[in-house]
XYZ file of C-alpha atoms in Angstrom:
638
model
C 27.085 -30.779 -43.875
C 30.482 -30.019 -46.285
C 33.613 -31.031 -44.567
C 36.561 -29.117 -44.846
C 38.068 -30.558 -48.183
C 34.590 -29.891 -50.076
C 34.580 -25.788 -49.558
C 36.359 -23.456 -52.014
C 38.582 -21.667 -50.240
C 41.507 -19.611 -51.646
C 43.299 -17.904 -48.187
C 44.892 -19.135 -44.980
C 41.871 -20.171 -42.134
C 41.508 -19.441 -38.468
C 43.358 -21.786 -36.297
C 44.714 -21.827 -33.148
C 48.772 -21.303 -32.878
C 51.100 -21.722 -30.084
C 49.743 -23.519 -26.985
C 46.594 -23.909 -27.947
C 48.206 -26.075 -31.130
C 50.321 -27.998 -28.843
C 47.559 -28.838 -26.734
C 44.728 -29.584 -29.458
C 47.441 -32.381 -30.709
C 48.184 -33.952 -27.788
C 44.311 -34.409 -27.160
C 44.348 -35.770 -30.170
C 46.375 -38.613 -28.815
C 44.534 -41.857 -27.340
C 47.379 -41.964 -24.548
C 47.067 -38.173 -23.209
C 47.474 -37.612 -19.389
C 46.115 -34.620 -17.502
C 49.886 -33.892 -15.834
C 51.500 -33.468 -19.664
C 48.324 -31.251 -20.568
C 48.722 -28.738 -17.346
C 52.614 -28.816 -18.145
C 51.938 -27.568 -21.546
C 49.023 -25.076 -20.242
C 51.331 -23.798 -17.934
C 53.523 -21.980 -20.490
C 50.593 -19.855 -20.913
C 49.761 -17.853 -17.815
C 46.904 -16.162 -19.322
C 45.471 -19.641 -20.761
C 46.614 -20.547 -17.382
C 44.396 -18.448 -15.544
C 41.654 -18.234 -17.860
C 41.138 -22.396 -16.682
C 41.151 -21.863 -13.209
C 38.844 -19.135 -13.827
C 36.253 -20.933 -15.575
C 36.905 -23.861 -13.827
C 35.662 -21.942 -10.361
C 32.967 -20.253 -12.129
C 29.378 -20.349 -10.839
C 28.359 -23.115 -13.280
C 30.241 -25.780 -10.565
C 28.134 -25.163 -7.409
C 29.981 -23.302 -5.140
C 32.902 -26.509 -4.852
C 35.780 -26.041 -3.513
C 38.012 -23.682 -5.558
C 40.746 -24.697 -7.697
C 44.167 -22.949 -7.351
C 46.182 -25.271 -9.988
C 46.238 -25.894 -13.823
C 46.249 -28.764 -12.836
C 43.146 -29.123 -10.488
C 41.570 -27.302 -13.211
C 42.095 -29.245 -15.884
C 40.640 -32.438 -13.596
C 37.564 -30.896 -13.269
C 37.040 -29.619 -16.483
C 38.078 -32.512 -18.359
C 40.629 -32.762 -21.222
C 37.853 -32.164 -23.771
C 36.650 -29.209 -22.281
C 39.820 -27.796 -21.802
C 41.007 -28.645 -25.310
C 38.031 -26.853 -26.662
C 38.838 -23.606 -24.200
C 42.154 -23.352 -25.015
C 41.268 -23.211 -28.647
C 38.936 -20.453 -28.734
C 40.752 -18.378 -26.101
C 44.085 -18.911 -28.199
C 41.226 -17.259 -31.615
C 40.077 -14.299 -29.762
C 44.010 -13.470 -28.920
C 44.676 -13.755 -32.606
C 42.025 -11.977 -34.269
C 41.315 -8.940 -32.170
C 41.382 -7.157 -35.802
C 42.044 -8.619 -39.711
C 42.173 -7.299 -43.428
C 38.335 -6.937 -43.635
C 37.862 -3.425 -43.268
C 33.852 -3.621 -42.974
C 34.359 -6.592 -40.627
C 33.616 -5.823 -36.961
C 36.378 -7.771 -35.403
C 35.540 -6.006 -32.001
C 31.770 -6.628 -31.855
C 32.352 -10.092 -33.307
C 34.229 -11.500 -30.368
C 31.912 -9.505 -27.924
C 28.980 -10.716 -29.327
C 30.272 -14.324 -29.133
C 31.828 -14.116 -25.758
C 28.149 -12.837 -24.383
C 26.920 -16.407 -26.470
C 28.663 -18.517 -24.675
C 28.269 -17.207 -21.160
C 24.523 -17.245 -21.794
C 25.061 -21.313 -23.455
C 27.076 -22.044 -20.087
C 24.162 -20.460 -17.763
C 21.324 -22.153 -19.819
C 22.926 -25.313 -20.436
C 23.517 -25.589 -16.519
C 19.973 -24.454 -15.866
C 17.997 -26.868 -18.163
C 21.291 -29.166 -18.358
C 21.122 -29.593 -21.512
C 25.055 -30.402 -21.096
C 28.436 -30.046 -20.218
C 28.357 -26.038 -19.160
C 32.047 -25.204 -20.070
C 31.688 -27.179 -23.442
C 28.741 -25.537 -24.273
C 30.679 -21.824 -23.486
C 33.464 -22.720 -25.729
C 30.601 -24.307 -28.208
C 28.972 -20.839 -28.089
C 32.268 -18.743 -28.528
C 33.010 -20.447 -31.332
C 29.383 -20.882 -32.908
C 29.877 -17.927 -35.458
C 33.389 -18.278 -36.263
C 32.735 -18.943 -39.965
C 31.869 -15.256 -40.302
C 35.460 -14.579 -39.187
C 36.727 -17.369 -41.751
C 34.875 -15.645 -44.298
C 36.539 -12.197 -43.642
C 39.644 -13.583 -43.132
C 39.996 -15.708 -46.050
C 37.811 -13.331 -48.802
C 38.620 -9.774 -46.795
C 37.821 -7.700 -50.162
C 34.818 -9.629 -51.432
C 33.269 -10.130 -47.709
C 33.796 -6.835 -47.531
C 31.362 -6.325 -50.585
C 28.194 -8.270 -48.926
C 28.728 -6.740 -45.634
C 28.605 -3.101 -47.274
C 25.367 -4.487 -49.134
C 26.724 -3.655 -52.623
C 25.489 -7.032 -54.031
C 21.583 -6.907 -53.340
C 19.442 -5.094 -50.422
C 17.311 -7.093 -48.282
C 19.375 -10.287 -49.026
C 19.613 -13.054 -46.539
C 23.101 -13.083 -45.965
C 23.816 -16.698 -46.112
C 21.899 -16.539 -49.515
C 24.576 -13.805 -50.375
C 27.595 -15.914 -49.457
C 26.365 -19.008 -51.155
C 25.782 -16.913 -54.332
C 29.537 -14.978 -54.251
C 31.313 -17.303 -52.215
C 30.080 -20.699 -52.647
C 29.631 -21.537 -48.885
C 28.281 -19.574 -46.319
C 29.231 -19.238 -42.479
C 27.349 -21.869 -40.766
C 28.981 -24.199 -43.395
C 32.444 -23.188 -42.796
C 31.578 -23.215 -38.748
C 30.463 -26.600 -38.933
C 33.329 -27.775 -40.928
C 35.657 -26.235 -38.921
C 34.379 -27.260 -35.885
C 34.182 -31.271 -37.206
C 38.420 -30.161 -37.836
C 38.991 -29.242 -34.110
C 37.311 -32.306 -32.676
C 34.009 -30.607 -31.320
C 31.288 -33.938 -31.340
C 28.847 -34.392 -34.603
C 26.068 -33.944 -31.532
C 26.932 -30.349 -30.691
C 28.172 -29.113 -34.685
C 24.441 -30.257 -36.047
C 23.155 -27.700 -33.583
C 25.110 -24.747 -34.119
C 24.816 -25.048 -37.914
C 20.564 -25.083 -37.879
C 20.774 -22.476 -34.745
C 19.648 -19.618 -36.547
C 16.834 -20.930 -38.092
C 16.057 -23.937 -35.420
C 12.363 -24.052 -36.327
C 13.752 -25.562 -39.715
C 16.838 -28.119 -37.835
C 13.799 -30.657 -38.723
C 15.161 -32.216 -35.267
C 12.429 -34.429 -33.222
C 10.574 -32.138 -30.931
C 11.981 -33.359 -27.296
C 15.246 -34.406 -28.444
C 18.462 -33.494 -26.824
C 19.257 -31.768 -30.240
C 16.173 -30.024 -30.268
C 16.622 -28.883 -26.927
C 20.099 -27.398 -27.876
C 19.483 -25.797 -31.184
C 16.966 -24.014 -29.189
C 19.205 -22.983 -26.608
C 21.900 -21.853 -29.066
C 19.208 -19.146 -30.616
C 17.659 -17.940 -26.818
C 21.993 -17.526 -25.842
C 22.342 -15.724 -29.767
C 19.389 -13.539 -29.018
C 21.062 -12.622 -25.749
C 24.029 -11.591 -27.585
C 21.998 -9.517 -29.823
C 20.354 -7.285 -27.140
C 24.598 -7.104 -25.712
C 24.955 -5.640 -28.759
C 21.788 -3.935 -29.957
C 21.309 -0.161 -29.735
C 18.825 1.293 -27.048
C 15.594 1.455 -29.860
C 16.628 -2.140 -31.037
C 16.439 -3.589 -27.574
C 13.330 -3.038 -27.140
C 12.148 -6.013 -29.530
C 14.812 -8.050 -28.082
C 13.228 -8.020 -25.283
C 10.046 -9.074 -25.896
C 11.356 -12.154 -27.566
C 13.380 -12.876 -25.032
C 10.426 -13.473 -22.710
C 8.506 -15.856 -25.015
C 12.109 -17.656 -25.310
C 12.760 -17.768 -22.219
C 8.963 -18.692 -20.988
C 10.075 -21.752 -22.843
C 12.677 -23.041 -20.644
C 10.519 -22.075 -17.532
C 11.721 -18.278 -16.892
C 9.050 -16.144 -15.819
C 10.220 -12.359 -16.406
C 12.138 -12.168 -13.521
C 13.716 -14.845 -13.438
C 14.829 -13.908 -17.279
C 15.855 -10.529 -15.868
C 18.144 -11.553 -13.343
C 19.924 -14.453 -15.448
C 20.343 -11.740 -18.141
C 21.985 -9.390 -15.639
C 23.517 -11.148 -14.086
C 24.918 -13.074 -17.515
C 25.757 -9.043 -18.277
C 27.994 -8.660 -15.069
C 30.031 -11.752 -16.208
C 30.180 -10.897 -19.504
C 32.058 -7.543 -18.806
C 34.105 -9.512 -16.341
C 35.126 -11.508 -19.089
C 35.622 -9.119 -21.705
C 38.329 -7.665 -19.425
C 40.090 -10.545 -19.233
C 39.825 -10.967 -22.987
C 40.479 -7.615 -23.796
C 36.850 -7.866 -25.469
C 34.560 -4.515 -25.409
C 31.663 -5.144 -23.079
C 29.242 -2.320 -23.005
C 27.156 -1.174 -19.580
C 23.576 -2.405 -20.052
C 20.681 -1.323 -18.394
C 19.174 -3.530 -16.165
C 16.653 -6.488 -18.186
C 13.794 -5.218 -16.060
C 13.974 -1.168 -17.407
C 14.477 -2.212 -20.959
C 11.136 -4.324 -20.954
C 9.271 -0.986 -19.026
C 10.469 0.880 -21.793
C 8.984 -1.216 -24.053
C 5.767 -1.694 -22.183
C 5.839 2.113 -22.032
C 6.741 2.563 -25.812
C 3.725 -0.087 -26.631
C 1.021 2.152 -24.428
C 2.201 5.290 -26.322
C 0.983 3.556 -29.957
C -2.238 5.256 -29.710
C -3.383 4.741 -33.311
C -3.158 8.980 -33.317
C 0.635 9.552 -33.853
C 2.105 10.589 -37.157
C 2.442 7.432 -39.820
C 5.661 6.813 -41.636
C 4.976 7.063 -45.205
C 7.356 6.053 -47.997
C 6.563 8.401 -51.262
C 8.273 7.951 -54.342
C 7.874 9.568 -58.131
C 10.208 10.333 -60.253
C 8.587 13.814 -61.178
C 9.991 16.378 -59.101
C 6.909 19.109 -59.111
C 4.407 16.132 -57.645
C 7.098 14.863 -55.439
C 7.297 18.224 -53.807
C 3.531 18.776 -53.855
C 2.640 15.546 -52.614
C 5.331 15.511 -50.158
C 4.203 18.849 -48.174
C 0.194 17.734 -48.438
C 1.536 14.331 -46.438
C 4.008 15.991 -44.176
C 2.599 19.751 -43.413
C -1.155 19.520 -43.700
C -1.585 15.900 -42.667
C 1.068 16.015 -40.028
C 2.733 12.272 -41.374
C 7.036 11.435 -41.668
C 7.421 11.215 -44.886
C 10.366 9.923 -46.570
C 10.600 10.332 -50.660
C 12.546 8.429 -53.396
C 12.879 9.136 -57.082
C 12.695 6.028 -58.707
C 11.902 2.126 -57.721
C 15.339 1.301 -56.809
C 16.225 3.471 -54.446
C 12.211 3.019 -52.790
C 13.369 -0.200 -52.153
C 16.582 0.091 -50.108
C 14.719 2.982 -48.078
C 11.728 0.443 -47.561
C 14.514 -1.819 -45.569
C 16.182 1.232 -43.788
C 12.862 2.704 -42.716
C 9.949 0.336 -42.071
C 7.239 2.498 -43.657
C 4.074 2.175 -43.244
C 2.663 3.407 -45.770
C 3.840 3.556 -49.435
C 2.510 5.798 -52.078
C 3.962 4.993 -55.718
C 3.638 7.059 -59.095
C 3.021 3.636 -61.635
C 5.575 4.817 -64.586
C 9.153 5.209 -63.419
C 12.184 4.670 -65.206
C 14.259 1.187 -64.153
C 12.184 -0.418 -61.281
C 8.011 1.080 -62.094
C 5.435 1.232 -59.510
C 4.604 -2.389 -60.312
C 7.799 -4.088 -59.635
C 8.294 -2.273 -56.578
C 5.149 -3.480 -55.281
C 5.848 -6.975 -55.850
C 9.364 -7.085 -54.535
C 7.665 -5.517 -51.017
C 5.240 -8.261 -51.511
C 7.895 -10.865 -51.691
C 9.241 -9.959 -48.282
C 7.751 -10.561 -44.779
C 8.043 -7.558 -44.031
C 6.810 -5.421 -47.060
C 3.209 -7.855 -46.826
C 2.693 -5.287 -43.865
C 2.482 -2.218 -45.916
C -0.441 -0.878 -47.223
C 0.588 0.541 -50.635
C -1.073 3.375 -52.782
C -0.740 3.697 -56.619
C -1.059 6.973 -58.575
C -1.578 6.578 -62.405
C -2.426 8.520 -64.841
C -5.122 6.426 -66.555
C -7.942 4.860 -64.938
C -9.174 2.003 -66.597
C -10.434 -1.676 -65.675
C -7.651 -3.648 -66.914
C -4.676 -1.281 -65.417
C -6.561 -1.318 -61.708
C -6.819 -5.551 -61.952
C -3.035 -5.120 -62.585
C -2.316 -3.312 -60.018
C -4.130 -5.452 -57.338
C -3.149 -8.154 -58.864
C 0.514 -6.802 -58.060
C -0.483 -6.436 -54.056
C -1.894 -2.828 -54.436
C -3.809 -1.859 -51.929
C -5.398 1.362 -53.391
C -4.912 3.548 -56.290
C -4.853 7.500 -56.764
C -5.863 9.058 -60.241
C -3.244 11.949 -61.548
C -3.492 14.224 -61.089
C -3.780 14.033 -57.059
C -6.630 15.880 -55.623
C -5.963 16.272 -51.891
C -9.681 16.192 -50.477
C -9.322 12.507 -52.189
C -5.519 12.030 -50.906
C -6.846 12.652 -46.986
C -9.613 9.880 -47.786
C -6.892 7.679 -49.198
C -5.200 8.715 -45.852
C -7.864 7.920 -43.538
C -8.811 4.572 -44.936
C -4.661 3.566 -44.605
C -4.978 4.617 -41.095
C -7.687 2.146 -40.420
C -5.843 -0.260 -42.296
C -2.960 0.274 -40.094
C -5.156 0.777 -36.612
C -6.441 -3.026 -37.212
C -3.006 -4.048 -37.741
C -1.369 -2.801 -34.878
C -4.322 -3.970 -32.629
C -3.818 -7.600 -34.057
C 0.040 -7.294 -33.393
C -0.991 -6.357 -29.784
C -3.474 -9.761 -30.193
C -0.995 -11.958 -30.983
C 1.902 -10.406 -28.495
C -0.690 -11.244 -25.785
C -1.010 -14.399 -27.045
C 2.648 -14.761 -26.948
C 2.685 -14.169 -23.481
C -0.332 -16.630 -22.885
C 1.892 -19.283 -24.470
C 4.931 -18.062 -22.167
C 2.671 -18.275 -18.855
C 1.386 -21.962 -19.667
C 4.512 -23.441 -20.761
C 6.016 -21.996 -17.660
C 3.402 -23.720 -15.822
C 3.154 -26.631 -17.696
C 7.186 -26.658 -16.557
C 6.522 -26.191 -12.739
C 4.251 -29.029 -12.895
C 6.515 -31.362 -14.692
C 8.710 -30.770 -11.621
C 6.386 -30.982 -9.351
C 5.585 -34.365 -10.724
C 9.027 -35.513 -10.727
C 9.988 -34.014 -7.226
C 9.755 -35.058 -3.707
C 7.784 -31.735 -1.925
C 9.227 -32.326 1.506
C 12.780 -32.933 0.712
C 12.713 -30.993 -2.451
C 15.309 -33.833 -4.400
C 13.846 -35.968 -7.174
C 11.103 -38.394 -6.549
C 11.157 -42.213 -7.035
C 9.930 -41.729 -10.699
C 12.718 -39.310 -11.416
C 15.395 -41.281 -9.628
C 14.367 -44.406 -11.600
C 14.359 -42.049 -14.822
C 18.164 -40.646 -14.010
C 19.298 -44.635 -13.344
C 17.737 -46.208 -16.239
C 20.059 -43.412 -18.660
C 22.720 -43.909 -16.483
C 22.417 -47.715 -17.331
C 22.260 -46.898 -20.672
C 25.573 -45.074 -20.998
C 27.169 -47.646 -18.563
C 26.344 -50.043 -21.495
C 27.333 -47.643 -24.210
C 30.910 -46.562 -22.975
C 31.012 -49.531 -20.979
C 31.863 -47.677 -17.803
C 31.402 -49.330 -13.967
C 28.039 -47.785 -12.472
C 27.420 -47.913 -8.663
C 24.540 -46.854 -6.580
C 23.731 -46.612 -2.845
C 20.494 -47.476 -0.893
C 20.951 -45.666 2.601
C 17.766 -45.509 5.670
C 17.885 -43.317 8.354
C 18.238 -45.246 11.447
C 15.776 -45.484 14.273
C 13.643 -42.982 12.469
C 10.391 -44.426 13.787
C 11.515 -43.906 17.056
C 12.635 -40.225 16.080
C 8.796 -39.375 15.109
C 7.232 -41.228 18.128
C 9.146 -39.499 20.617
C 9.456 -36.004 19.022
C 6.635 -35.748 16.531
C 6.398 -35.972 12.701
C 7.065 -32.210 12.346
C 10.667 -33.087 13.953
C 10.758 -36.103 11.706
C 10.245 -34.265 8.589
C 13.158 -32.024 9.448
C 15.197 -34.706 9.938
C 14.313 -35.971 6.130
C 14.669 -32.474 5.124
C 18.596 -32.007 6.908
C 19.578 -35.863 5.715
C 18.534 -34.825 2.062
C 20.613 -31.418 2.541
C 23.240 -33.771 3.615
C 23.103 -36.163 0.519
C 22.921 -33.274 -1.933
C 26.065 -31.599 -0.258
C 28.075 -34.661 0.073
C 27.363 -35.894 -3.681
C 29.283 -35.647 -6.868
C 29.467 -33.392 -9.541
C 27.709 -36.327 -12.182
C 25.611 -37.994 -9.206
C 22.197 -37.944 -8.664
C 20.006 -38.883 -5.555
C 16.198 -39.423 -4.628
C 14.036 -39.999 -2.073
C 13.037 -43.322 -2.579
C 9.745 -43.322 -0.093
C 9.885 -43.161 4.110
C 13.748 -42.484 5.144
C 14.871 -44.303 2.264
C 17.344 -42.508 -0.305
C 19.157 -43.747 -3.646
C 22.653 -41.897 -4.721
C 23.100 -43.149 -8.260
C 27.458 -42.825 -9.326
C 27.851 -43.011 -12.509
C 31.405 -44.133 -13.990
C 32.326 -45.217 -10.470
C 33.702 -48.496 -9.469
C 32.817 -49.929 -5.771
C 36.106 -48.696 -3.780
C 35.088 -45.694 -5.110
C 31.302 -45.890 -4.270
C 32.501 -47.473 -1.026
C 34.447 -44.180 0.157
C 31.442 -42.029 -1.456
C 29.066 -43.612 1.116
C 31.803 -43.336 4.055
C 32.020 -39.785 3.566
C 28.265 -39.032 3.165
C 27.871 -41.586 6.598
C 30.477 -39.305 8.609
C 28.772 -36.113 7.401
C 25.317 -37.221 8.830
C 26.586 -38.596 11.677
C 28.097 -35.087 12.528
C 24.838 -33.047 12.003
C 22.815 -31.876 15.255
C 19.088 -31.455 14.533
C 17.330 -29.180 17.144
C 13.888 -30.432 18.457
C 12.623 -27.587 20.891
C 15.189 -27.582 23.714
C 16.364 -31.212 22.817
C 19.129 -32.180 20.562
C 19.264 -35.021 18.122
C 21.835 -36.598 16.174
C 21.029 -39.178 13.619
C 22.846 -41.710 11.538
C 22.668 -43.659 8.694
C 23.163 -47.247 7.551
C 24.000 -47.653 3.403
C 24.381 -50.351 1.116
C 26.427 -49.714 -1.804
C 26.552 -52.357 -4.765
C 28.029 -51.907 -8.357
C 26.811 -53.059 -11.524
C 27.874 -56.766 -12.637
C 28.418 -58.892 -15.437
C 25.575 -60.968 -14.747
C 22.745 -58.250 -14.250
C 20.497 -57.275 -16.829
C 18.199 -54.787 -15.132
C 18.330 -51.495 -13.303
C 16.063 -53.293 -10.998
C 19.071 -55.967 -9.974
C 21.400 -53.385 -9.247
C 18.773 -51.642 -7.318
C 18.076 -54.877 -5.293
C 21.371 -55.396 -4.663
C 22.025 -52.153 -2.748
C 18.694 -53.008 -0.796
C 19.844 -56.312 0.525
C 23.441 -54.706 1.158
C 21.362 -52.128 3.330
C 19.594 -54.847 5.152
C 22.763 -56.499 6.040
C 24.383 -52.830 7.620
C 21.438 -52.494 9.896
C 21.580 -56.346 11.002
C 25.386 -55.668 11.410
C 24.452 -52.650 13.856
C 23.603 -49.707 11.656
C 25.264 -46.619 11.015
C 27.506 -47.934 8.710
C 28.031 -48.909 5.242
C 27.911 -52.487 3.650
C 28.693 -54.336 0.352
C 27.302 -57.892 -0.933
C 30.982 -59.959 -1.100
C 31.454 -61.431 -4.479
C 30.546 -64.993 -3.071
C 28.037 -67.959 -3.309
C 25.092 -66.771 -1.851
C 24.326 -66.584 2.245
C 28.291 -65.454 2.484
C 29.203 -63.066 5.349
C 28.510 -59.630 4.356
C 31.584 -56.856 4.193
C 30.873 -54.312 6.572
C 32.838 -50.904 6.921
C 32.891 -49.031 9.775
């Protein structure tokens, strides 16, 4: 990918002014504190707000709200917030621009929508950071408002279409411009400090089956996310008869991340609702949607109504004005079909794109574009292979009819037309047409096979990585999650802690009270752990009443006060067993990753024996191993 210094440009880019400069720089800065980030953030009190919005937004649990920049920016992270500020600070800028044919409106609706669906999907598959994924998202199409802003008059130009008709349109800015959009968004984004692992992404996201990334990998995962939160934006946006194939692409996408259809439906309304919320904030249009599950009925409904029967769309076009007409009201009056006419190749072609026929019937000699060309430039496109196309010549010999099929004809009609032959024509092209909607219905179905098994394939990946009773990660998972925490302990050389805690006297709980009792109990504890945890920490269920809490970037004290906390909360829950009330407690040992270990399993085994040496010290309480020779008193806290 082109950096910044290796793209023509001849005007003045996007970039953020004002606060969101000041604050971009000082992140910049190795030595940057939170406190001299909130003071700056504070002379905003929109960017103000807009943080301690996002930073109490759904994507965070339910935690404890925020009512500070400064509390904000904490949980966020500078990075985060850096990245925020920066695309809040474009969207206040460039509500409108010199590009007359550029929709400055729709663009930042359309991207807001993107990155509240990255934020929801990233936190649902977490795939990443949610809130640096939403700014990710905001800002994943902002070449397209480089573009306009920097060539206004000749973007102008390829958004109007003057320059070619059915032209990709990064094809048409690499041929004008010399760069295209996801070029200049990559680029930009590598200026503003977003990471190399989140640009490569965005740039392959609207084509990610050709990123050529590793199927699996985390980038793999993402550039697939980027297109299922783009196509969400597109059905924001789309009118009501373009929403209805948004929609059924949406469910194969979102079959893929383990959605079944309601499930899709309610993360897309629900993604709806915030996006309007938003868009008021933003002072960004965000249109009233129906609700996911109506817009797939209607196009269930619309599918059911294809009946093979109804009227085809059929694109005529001769440049003779007497057959034209003739042919036109045979097609339309007797034959009952929509029939839309051109006069020469040209203009066939750019009513081709507009109208999807079905069916094209050509006169062979034309001035400019002839029957010929016209058929192979449909040919050429995806979408024009479809079409079943009819030739009318006036000569019929052998050479001119192995042209012609040659060419992608499909049929041919001898001038001039005789309309008992034109309705056998007809009826053959409706067959042709008939077997081609019936294998579209095939291979939806098959689409929706796919869905179904890699949604179950998905359920039983959890299953196999989850503990049924408790419902937190298994000992496979937990060892999984400990073994990549590990790994980025090593990598940003950060401390990493864990904590091995055993409900006391639970043997005695299930002989006197039953194992039904017990297993609520487990069930209550592991509510308990979950609640008490971190944002970054993860927990399992080890096996019995054992339980690991893996801290990540946490030094012992810290651990330490972690495992206090989570002791006091289960120490303070009241189970009920019939008429009889039990309280419970438990004993931890918390260790922290040092110098000399080598292994997850050390760490692991360190915990264990710090556990051991809380329940010989009395239980209910938490212990650490003493950095001494070994057989040294243990540290208890209490």
């Amino acid at each position: 990918m082109k950096t910044l210094e290796h793209i023509p440009l001849n005007g003045e880019l996007p970039s953020p002014k004002g606060v969101a400069l000041a604050i971009l720089e000082l992140c910049r800065k190795d030595d940057a504190t939170i406190a001299e980030v909130a003071r700056i953030a504070q002379t905003d009190p929109a960017l103000a707000s807009r943080l301690i919005r996002q930073a109490n937004s759904a994507a965070h649990g339910g935690g404890r709200p925020v009512a500070s920049v400064t509390e904000a920016i904490m949980r966020l992270g500078m990075g985060t917030v850096r990245n925020l500020a920066l695309g809040f600070s474009l969207v206040d800028q460039y509500q409108n621009g010199p590009c007359g044919q550029f929709d400055y409106q729709g663009f930042w609706s359309h991207s807001l929508l993107m990155g509240l669906a990255m934020q929801k999907f990233s936190n649902m598959t977490g795939a990443g950071a949610s809130e640096e994924l939403f700014a990710c998202g905001l800002l994943a199409q902002v070449g397209r408002l480089s573009l306009a802003t920097v060539y206004p008059v000749e973007y102008g130009r390829l958004l109007d279409g003057q320059d070619g008709v059915a032209r990709n349109l990064v094809a048409l800015e690499q041929e004008h411009l010399q760069t295209d959009h996801n070029e200049l968004t990559a680029a930009l984004l590598g200026e503003w400090g977003i990471p190399g692992a989140l640009i490569e992404p965005i740039y392959h996201h609207e084509e990610p089956e050709h990123s050529g990334f590793s199927t699996g990998s985390r980038p793999y995962q993402l550039v697939h996310l980027f297109y299922l939160a783009r196509r969400v934006a597109d059905l924001g946006l789309a009118g009501e008869n373009e929403r209805n194939a948004c929609t059924a692409e949406l469910l194969l996408l979102g079959g893929r991340i383990g959605l079944d259809a309601e499930q899709l439906g309610a993360t897309v309304d629900d993604l709806v609702q915030q996006w309007r919320t938003w868009g008021e904030l933003l002072r960004v249009p965000a249109s009233a949607l129906p609700s996911f599950a109506h817009m797939s009925a209607a196009h269930a409904m619309r599918d059911e109504k294809s009946d093979g029967a109804a009227a085809l769309r059929v694109l005529l076009v001769d440049d003779d004005p007497t057959t034209r007409c003739m042919m036109e009201g045979v097609l339309s009056g007797a034959l009952g079909h929509v029939v839309v006419c051109a006069n020469n190749g040209r203009e066939a072609l750019a009513l081709a794109v507009e109208t999807q026929p079905q069916i094209v019937v050509t006169d062979w000699m034309m001035p400019g574009m002839d029957g010929l060309d016209l058929a192979r430039a449909l040919r050429a496109t995806e979408w024009g292979q479809t079409m079943y196309l009819i030739m009318l010549t006036g000569h019929e010999n052998e050479d001119e009819v192995s042209e012609a099929f040659e060419a992608g004809v499909d049929d041919f009609l001898v001038k001039p037309v005789n309309v008992r032959t034109l309705r056998a024509r007809l009826r053959a092209a409706r067959h042709y047409v008939q077997l081609l909607e019936a294998w579209e219905r095939d291979r939806a179905q098959l689409k929706q096979f796919a869905a179904e098994l890699a949604i179950s394939n998905r359920r039983l990946a959890h299953a196999a990585m989850t503990d049924l009773l408790t419902n937190l990660p298994n000992r496979r998972s937990g060892m999984n999650a400990l073994a990549k925490a590990w790994a980025a302990s090593s990598r940003f050389e950060q401390p990493l802690s864990v904590m091995m805690l055993d409900i006391d006297h639970f043997k005695r709980i299930n002989d006197s009270h039953g194992h039904a009792v017990g297993d609520t109990v487990l069930r209550d504890v592991a509510q308990a752990i979950q609640q008490s945890a971190r944002k970054d920490d993860s927990m399992c269920r080890m096996g019995g009443e054992e339980f690991l809490v893996i801290c990540p970037n946490t030094d012992l004290k810290a651990a330490v006060q972690a495992a206090e906390r989570l002791r006091r909360m289960v120490e303070r829950l009241r189970i009920q067993a019939g008429e009889t009330e039990i309280q419970t407690s438990v004993s931890i040992g918390v260790a922290t990753r040092e110098v000399g270990m080598t292994e997850t399993d050390a760490l692991v085994n360190a915990a264990d024996r710090a556990l051991y040496r809380a329940k010989q010290a009395g239980r209910n309480r938490s212990c650490v191993l003493p950095k001494a020779p070994v057989g040294a008193t243990q540290v208890a806290i209490r």
